[in-house]
XYZ file of C-alpha atoms in Angstrom:
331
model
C -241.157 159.706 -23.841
C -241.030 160.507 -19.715
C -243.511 157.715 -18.974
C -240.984 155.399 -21.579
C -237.764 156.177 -19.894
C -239.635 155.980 -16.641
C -241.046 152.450 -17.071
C -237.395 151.721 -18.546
C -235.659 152.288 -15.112
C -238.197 150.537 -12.587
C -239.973 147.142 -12.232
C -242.752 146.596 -14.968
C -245.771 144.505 -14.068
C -246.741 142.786 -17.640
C -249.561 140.394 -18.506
C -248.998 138.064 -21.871
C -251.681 137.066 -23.523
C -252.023 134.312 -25.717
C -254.369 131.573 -27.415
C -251.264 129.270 -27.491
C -249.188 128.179 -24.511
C -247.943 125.276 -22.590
C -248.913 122.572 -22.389
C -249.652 123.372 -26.021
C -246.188 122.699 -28.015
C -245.011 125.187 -30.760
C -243.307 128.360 -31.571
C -245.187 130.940 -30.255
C -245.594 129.108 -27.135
C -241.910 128.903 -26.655
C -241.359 132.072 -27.272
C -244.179 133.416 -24.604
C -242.691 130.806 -22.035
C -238.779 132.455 -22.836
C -239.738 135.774 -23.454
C -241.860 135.476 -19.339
C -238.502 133.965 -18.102
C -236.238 136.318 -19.414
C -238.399 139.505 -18.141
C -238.510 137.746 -14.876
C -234.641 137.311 -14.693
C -234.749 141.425 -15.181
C -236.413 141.901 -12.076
C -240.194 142.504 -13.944
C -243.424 140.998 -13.161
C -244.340 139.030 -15.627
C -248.100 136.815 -15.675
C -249.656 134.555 -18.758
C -253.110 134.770 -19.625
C -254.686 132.055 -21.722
C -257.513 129.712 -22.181
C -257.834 126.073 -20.387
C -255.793 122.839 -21.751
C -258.395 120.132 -20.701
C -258.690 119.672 -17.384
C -255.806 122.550 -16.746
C -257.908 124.996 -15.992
C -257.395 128.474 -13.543
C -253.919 129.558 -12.171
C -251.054 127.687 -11.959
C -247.764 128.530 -11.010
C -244.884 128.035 -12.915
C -240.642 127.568 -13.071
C -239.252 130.870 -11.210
C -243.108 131.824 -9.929
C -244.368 132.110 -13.694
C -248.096 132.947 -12.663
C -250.318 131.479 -15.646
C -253.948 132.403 -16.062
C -255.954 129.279 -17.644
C -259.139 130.651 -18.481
C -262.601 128.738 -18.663
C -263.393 130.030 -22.116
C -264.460 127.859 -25.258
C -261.914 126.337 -27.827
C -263.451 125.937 -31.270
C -260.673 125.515 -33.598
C -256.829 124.769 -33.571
C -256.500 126.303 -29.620
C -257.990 129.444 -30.828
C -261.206 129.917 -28.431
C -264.453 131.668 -29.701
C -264.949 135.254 -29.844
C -266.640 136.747 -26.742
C -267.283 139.859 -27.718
C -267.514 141.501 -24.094
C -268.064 138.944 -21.872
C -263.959 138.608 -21.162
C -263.735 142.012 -20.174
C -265.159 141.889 -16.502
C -262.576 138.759 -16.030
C -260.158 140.373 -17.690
C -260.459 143.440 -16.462
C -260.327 141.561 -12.327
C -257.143 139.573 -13.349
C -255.187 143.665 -14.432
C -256.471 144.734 -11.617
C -255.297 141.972 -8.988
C -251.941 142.083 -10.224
C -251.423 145.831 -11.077
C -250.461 145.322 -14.341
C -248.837 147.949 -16.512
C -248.415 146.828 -20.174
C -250.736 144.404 -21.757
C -248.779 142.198 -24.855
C -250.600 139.989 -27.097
C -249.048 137.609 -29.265
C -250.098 136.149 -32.354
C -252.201 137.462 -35.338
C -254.592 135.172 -35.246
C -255.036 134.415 -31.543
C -258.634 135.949 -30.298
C -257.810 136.353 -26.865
C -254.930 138.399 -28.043
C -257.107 140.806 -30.095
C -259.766 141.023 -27.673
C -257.427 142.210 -24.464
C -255.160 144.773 -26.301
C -258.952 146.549 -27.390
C -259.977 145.904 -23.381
C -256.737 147.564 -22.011
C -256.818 150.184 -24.487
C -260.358 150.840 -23.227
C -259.082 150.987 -19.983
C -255.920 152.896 -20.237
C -253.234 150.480 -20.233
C -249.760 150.565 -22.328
C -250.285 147.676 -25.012
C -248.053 145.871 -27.342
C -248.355 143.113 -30.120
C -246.025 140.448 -31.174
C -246.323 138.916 -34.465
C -245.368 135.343 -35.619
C -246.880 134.660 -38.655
C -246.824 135.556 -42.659
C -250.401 135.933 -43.953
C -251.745 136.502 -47.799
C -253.816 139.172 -48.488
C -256.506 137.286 -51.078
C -258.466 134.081 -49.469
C -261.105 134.990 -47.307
C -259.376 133.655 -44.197
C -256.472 136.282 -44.448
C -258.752 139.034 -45.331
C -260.273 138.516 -41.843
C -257.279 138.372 -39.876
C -255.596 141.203 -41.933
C -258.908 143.096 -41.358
C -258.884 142.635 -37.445
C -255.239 143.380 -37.278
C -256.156 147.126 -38.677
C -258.239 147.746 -35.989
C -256.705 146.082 -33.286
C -253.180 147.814 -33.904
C -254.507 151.380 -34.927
C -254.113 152.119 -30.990
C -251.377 150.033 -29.936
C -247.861 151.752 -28.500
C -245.708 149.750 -30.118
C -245.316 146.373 -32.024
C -242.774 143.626 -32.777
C -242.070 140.771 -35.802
C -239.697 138.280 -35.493
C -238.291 138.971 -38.872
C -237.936 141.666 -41.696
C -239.922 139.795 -43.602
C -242.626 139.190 -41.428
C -242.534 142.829 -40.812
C -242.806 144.008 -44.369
C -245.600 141.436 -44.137
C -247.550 143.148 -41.141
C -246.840 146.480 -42.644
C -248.928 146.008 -45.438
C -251.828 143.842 -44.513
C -252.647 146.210 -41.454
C -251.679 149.321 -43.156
C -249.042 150.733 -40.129
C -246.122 152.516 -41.035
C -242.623 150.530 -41.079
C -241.371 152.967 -38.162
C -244.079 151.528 -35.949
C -242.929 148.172 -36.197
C -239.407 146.489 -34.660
C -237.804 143.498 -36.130
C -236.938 141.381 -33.160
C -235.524 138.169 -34.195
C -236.308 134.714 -32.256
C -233.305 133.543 -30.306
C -232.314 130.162 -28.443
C -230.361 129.288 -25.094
C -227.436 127.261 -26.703
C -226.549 126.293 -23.820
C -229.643 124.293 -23.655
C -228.827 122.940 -27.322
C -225.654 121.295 -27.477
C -224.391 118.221 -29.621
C -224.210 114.928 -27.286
C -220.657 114.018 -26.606
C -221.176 110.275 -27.328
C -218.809 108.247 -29.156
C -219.764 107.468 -32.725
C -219.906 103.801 -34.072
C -218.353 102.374 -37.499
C -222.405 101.449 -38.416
C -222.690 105.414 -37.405
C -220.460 106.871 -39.311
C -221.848 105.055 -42.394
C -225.214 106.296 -41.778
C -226.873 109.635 -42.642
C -229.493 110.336 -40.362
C -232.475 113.226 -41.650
C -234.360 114.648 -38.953
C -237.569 116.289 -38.889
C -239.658 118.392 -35.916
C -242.274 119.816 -36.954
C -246.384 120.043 -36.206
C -247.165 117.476 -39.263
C -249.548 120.002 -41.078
C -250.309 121.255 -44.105
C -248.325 124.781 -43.848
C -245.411 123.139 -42.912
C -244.934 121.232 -46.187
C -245.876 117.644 -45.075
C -247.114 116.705 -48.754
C -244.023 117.961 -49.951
C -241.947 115.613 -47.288
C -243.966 112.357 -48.614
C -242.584 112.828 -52.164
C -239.272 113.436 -50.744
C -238.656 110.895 -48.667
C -238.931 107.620 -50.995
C -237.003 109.571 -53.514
C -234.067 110.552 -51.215
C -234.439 106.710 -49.918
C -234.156 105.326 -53.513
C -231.391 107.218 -54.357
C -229.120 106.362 -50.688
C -229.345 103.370 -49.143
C -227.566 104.729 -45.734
C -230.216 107.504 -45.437
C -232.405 107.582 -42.190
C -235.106 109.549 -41.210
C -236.311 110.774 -37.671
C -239.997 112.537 -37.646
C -241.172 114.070 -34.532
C -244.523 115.697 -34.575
C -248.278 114.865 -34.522
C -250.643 116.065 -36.766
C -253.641 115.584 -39.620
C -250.751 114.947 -41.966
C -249.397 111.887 -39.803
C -251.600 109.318 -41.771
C -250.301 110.759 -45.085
C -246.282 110.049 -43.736
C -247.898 106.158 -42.209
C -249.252 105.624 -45.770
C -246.324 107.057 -47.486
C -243.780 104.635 -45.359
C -246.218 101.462 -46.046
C -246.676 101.677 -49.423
C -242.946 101.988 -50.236
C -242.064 99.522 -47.312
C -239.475 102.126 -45.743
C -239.994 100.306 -41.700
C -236.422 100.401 -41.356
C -235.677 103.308 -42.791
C -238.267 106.140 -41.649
C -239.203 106.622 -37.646
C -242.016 108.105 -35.937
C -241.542 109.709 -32.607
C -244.902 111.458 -32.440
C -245.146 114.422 -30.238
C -241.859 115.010 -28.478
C -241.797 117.585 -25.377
C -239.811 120.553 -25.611
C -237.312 119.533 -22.986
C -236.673 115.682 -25.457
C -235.880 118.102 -28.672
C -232.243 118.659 -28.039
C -231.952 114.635 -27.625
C -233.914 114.231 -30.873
C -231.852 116.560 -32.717
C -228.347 115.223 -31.391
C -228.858 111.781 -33.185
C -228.969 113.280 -36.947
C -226.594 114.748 -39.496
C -229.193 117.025 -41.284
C -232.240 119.352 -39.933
C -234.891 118.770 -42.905
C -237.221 121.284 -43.038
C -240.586 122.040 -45.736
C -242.644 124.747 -44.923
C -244.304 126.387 -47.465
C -244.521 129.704 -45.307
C -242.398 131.036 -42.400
C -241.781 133.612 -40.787
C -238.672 132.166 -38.323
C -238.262 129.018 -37.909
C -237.026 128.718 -34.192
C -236.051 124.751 -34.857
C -233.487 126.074 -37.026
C -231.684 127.478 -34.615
C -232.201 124.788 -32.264
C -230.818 122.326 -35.125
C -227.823 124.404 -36.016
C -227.146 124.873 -32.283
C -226.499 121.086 -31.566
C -224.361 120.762 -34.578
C -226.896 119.993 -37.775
C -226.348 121.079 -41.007
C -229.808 122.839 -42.257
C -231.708 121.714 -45.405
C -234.330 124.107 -45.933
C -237.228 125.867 -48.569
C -236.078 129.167 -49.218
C -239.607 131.004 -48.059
C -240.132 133.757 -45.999
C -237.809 134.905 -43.424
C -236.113 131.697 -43.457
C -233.228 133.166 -45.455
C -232.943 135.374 -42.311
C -231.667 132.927 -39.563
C -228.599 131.237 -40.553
C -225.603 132.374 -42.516
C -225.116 130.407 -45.793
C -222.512 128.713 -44.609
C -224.970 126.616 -42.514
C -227.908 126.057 -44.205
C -229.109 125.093 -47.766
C -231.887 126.358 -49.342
C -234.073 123.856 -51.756
C-alpha cells in the first residue's frame, strides 16, 4: 500500500505493450493510443512497445513525444507475432532499462507480446498490469489456449482491468482470479472530437435514411448476418442507404451480396477509413448499424451516439452496457 500511494503522488514511467497499434486500426489500438495520451497529459511517462508495421520498423516518435517501440519480431497471424519464448527478453529487458520504467501494462488476451513481457517484468521485479478487451468461450480449442495462458500469465500480476462487467465476469472465470482482483473500467470517447456536422440538410436529405456501418468486415463482427440484412431492409424501404467502412475477408461476401441483388445505388463501400475520417463518416447517417456476434464494448458506439446517431444493435455481451435505452435498440 506505501509503494501504491507513493507511485500515486509522483511521475510514473510506464511501458504499454501491445500486438496491436497504429498504424494498425481497431479498438484496442485506440484505446492504447488514448489511454498513452491521457497518462501523458498527467505528467507520466508513458512509451509503446510493439512489433513492426511493414517497413515501420524501430522507434518513432509520436503526437505530444509518444515514444513507440516497433520491434523486428515475426507476424504470423492477424498482427499477433510468433512466440519467442526467451529471445525478447534481452531486448526487452534493454528497452525497461533505457527508459527506467516502473509498471509494465499489457493489453489484450490474446496478444503474445503482451503475455510474454508481463512474465519478463515479473521476472525482473517490475509492477505489472493487464487490460482486457475481449469475451472468450471456454470449449473450442482456440479459447482453451488463451484461457489457459491467461492463468498463468495473471497468477502474478498487481492488478488488472476489463472494459466492462461483462467482460469481467468473463475473465474471472476463464483465468480463475477472484472478482476483487479485477476493475471494470469502461471505454470512453473525446466528444469533443465526435460531434454532428452543422451542415444544412437538403429536401432529397430529409427523405433519405442513411445506415451506417464501421466495422473490421469479419466474421466476429456479424458480417454474414449484415448480408441477409441488407437486401431485406432494402426491399422493404426504398429511401434506405447504406454506408460500410471497413476492410476485411468478409468484403467479397458484402461485393457479392450488393451484385447479386443489384443494390449500386443503394449500398457504399468506403473500405478502410482512418481514425481521424470516422467522425465525417458517421455525421452523414441517421442510424449506427451494428452485428457482432460477441463484444465486449463496442467503442464505435459511443463514437456513433456522440455525433448524433441513433444505435441499432445485437444485444450480446457488454453491449447492453454502453448506452442508456433511450439511445440504442437492441435486435
Amino acid at each position: 500500500m506505501k509503494n501504491q500511494s507513493r507511485l500515486a503522488n509522483k511521475r510514473i514511467r510506464i511501458c504499454l505493450v501491445s500486438d496491436f497499434f497504429f498504424p494498425n486500426f481497431g479498438g484496442v489500438e485506440t484505446h492504447v493510443w488514448c489511454l498513452a495520451q491521457c497518462l501523458m497529459q498527467r505528467g507520466h511517462k508513458v512509451i509503446v512497445v510493439t512489433h513492426r508495421y511493414g517497413d515501420r520498423c524501430g522507434v518513432r516518435v509520436m503526437a505530444n513525444g509518444l515514444k513507440v517501440y516497433y520491434l523486428p519480431l515475426t507476424v504470423v497471424y492477424d498482427q499477433v507475432v510468433l512466440p519467442t519464448m526467451c529471445c525478447f527478453l534481452p531486448l526487452f529487458r534493454d528497452i525497461l532499462h533505457r527508459e527506467r520504467i516502473q509498471i509494465v501494462h499489457g493489453h489484450q488476451c490474446v496478444s503474445v507480446m503482451a503475455h510474454e513481457s508481463l512474465l519478463f517484468a515479473r521476472s525482473l521485479g517490475y509492477r505489472t498490469c493487464f487490460t482486457d478487451h475481449s469475451l472468450f468461450g471456454f470449449q473450442d480449442l482456440a479459447s482453451i489456449h488463451i484461457n489457459k495462458m491467461l492463468e498463468i500469465t495473471l497468477s502474478d500480476v498487481d492488478h488488472v482491468i476489463c472494459v466492462s462487467h461483462a467482460c469481467r465476469e468473463n475473465l474471472s472465470i476463464r483465468a480463475r482470479l477472484h472478482p476483487s482482483f479485477i476493475s471494470a473500467i469502461p471505454n470512453a470517447v473525446d466528444t469533443t472530437k465526435f460531434m454532428p456536422l452543422s451542415t444544412v440538410s437538403t429536401a432529397n436529405d430529409k427523405k433519405r435514411v442513411t445506415v451506417v456501418v464501421l466495422s473490421r468486415l469479419v466474421f466476429r463482427k456479424g458480417i454474414d448476418l449484415l448480408a441477409h440484412v441488407i437486401p431485406h431492409v432494402c426491399a422493404q424501404s426504398t429511401n434506405v442507404h447504406f454506408i460500410i467502412g471497413g476492410d476485411g475477408p468478409k468484403l467479397l461476401l458484402l461485393e457479392e451480396m450488393r451484385e447479386k441483388h443489384q443494390l449500386y445505388d443503394r449500398v457504399e463501400f468506403l473500405g478502410a477509413v482512418p481514425h481521424s475520417e470516422v467522425r465525417n463518416v458517421l455525421s452523414r447517417g441517421n442510424i449506427f448499424l451494428n452485428c457482432s456476434l460477441t463484444e465486449s464494448f463496442c467503442i464505435a458506439l459511443l463514437e456513433a451516439a456522440s455525433c448524433g446517431l441513433f444505435v441499432v444493435s445485437t444485444k450480446v455481451g457488454g453491449v447492453c452496457e454502453v448506452l442508456p435505452p433511450s439511445m440504442i435498440k437492441f435486435a
